[in-house]
Coordinates of C-alpha atoms in Angstrom, one line a residue:
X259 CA -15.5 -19.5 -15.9
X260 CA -15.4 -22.3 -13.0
X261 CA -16.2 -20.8 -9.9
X262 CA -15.6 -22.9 -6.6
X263 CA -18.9 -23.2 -4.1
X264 CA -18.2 -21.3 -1.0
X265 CA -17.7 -23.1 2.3
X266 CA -20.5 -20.9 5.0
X267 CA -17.8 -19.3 7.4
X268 CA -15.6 -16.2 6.3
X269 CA -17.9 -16.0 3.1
X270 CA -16.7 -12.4 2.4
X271 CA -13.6 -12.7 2.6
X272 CA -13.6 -16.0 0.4
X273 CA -15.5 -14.2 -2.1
X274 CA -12.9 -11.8 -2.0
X275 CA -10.2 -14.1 -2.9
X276 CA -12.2 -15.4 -5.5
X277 CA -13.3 -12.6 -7.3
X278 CA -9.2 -11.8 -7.3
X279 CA -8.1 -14.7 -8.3
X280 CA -10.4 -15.1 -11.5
X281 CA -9.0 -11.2 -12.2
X282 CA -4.9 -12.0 -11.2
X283 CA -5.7 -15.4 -13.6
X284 CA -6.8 -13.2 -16.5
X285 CA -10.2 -14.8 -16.6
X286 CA -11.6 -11.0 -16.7
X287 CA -9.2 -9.2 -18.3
X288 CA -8.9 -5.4 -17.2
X289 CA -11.5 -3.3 -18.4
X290 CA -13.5 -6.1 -19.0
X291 CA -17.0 -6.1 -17.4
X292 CA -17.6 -8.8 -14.7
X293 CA -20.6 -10.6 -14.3
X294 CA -23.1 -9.2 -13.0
X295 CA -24.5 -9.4 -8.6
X296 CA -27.1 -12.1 -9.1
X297 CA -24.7 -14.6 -11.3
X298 CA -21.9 -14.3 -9.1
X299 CA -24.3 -14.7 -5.8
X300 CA -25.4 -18.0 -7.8
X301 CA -21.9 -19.2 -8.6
X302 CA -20.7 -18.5 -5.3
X303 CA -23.5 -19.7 -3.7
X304 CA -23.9 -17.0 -1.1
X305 CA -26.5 -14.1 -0.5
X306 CA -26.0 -10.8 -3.4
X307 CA -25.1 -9.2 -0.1
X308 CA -21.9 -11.2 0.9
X309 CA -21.0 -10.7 -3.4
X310 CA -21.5 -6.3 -2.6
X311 CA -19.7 -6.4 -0.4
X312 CA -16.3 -8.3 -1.4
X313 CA -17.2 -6.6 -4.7
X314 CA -17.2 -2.9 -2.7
X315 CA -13.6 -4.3 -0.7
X316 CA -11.8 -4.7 -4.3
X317 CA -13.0 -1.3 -5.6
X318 CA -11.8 0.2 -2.6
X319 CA -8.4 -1.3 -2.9
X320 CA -8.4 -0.6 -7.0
X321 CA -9.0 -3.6 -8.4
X322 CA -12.9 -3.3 -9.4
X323 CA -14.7 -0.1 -10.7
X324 CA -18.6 -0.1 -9.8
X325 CA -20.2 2.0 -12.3
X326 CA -23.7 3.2 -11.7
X327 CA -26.4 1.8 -14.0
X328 CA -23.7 0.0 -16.3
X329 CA -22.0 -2.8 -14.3
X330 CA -18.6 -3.5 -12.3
X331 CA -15.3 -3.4 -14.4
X332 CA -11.5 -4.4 -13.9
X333 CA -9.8 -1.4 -13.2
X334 CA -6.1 -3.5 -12.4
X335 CA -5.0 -6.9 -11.4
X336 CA -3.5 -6.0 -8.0
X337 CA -4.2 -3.6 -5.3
X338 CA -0.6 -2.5 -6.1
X339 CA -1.5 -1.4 -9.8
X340 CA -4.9 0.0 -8.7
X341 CA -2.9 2.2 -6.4
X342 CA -0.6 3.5 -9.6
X343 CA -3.8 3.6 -11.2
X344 CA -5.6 6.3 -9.2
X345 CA -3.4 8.1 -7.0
X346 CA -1.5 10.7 -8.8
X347 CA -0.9 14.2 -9.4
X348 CA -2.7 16.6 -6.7
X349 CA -3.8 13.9 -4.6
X350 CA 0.1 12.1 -4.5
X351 CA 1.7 15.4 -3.6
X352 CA -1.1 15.9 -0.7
X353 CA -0.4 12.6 0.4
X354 CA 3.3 12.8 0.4
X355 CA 2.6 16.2 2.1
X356 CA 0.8 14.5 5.0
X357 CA 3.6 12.2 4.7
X358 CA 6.3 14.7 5.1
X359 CA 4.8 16.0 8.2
X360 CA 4.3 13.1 10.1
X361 CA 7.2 11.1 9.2
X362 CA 9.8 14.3 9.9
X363 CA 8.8 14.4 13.4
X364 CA 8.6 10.4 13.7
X365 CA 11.9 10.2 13.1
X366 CA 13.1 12.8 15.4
X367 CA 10.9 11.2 18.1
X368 CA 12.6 8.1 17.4
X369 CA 16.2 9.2 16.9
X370 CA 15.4 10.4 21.0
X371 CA 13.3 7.8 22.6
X372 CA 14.2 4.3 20.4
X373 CA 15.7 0.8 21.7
X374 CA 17.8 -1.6 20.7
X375 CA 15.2 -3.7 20.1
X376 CA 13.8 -1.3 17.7
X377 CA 16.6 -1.0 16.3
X378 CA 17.1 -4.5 15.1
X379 CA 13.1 -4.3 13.8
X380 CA 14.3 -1.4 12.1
X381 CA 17.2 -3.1 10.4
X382 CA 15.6 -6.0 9.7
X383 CA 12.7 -4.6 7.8
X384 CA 15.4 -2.7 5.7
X385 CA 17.2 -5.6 4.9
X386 CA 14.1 -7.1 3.5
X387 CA 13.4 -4.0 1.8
X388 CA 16.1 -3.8 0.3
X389 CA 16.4 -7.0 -0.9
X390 CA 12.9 -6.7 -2.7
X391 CA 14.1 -3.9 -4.7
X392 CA 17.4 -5.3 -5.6
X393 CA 15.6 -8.7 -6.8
X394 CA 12.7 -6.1 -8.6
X395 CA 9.7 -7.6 -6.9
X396 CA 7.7 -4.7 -7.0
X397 CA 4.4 -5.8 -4.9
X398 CA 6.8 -7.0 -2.5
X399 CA 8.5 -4.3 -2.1
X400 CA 5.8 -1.6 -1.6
X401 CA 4.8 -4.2 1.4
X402 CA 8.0 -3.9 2.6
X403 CA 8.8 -0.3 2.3
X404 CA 5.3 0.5 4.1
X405 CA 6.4 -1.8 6.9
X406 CA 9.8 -0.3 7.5
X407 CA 7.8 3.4 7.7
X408 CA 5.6 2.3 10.0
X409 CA 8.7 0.9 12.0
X410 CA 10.2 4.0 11.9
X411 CA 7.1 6.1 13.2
X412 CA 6.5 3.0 15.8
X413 CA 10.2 3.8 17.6
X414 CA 9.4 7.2 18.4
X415 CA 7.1 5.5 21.1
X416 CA 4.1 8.4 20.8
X417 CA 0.7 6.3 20.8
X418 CA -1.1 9.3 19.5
X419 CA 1.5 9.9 16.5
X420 CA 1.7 5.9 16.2
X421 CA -2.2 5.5 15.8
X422 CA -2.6 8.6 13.4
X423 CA 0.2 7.5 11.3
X424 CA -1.4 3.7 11.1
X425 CA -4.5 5.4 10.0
X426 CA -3.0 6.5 6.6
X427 CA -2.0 2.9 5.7
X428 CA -3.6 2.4 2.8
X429 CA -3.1 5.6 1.4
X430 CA 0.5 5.0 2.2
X431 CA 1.2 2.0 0.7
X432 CA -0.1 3.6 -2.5
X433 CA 1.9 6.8 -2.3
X434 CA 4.8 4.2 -2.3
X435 CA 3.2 2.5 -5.2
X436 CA 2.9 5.5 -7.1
X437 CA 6.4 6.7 -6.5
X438 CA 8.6 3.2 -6.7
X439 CA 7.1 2.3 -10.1
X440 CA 9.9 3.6 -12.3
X441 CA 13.1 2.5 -11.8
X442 CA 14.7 5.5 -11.5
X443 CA 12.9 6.3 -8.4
X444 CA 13.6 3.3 -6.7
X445 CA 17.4 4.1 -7.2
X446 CA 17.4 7.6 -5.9
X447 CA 15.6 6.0 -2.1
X448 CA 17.8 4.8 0.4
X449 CA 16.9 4.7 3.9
X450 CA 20.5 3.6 5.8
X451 CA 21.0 7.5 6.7
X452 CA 17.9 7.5 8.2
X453 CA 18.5 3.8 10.5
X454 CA 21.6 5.3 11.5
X455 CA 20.9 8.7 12.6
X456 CA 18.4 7.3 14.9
X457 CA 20.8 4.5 15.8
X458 CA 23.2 7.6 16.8
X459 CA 20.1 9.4 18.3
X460 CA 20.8 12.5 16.4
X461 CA 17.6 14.3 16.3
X462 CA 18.0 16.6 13.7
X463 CA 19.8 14.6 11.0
X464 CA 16.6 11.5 11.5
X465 CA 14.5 14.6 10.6
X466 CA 16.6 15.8 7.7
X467 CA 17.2 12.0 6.6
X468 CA 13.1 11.5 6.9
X469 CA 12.3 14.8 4.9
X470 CA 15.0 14.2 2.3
X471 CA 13.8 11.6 -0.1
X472 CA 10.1 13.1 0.3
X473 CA 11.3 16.7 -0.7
X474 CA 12.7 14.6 -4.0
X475 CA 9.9 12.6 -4.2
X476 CA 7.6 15.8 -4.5
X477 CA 10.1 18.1 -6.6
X478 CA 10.2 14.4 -9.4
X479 CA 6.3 14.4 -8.6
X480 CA 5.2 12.9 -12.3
X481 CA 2.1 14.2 -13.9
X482 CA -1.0 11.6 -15.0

């Protein structure tokens, strides 16, 4: 397994894209065990605490499992599958829950108080969104879809909402992980209702719009 010697600035991080790259290249296959702290430290040629800590960073985002007293495994190749991987059931519906709440009274907030500026963010995002569905890049897709939300909360022009909302980033880029990775959910999601009620600033149909393809989202909720 060739490892490249890491350069002394940004180690982390490089160690980061590292230990992804030799997981995205198959090199550890998932559910394979990786080698273990001291070997990577060596191969890397960095301290066992720069190697915790990228190796902490990809278990966060799904990639890696750290296992007490047995070793670090692949759990995915991507922080996309990770996300598909462990966010399911009780804990999707909680998060779409959250979701619900926040995103209803974005869009209202942004149906009242957006620009045309935001408006042209907001159309432009969707465009790209939906031109990563269309095309079926996946990966792509959940970035873009998580973009466009954010968008959407962002026009309502509430710092407070804004800066909760960008909080749950993570959590909601899996939720739309989770809930894009069959096909038939991708079809059912369209977000042009929502662009153009707050276009028209109609308050109440933004809301509806927003609350809509959650409400089906949570009644298709699949079980793991």
């Amino acid at each position: 397994m060739p490892l490249v010697t890491t350069r002394r600035t940004g180690l982390v991080d490089q160690v980061i894209d590292q230990l992804r790259a030799s997981v995205t290249a198959g090199e550890w296959p998932v559910d394979s065990r990786i080698p273990p702290e001291p070997d990577l430290a060596e191969a890397f040629g960095v301290g066992r605490n720069t190697v915790r800590e990228a190796v902490r960073a990809l278990a966060h985002g799904g990639i890696l499992e750290v296992r007490q007293g047995d070793g670090t495994y692949v759990r995915a190749t991507s922080e996309v599958s990770g996300a598909v991987r462990r966010l399911c059931g009780p804990e999707l519906r909680d998060v779409l829950q959250v979701r619900r709440c926040l995103e209803v009274e974005g869009a209202r907030l942004a149906a009242a108080a957006r620009t045309d500026e935001d408006l042209a963010r907001l159309r432009a995002l969707l465009d790209r969104r939906d031109s990563h569905q269309e095309l079926g890049q996946h990966q792509d897709f959940v970035r873009s879809d998580t973009d466009f939300h954010l968008a959407v909360v962002a026009c309502s022009h509430n710092p407070v909402l804004t800066e909760l909302y960008c909080g749950l980033t993570e959590v909601l880029m899996a939720s739309v992980a989770s809930t894009s990775a069959k096909p038939a959910h991708e079809d059912q999601i369209r977000h042009r209702g929502l662009v153009e009620a707050i276009a028209a600033g109609d308050v109440e149909a933004a809301g509806r719009e927003a609350g809509g393809f959650l409400d089906e989202l949570l009644d298709g909720l699949p079980t793991c």
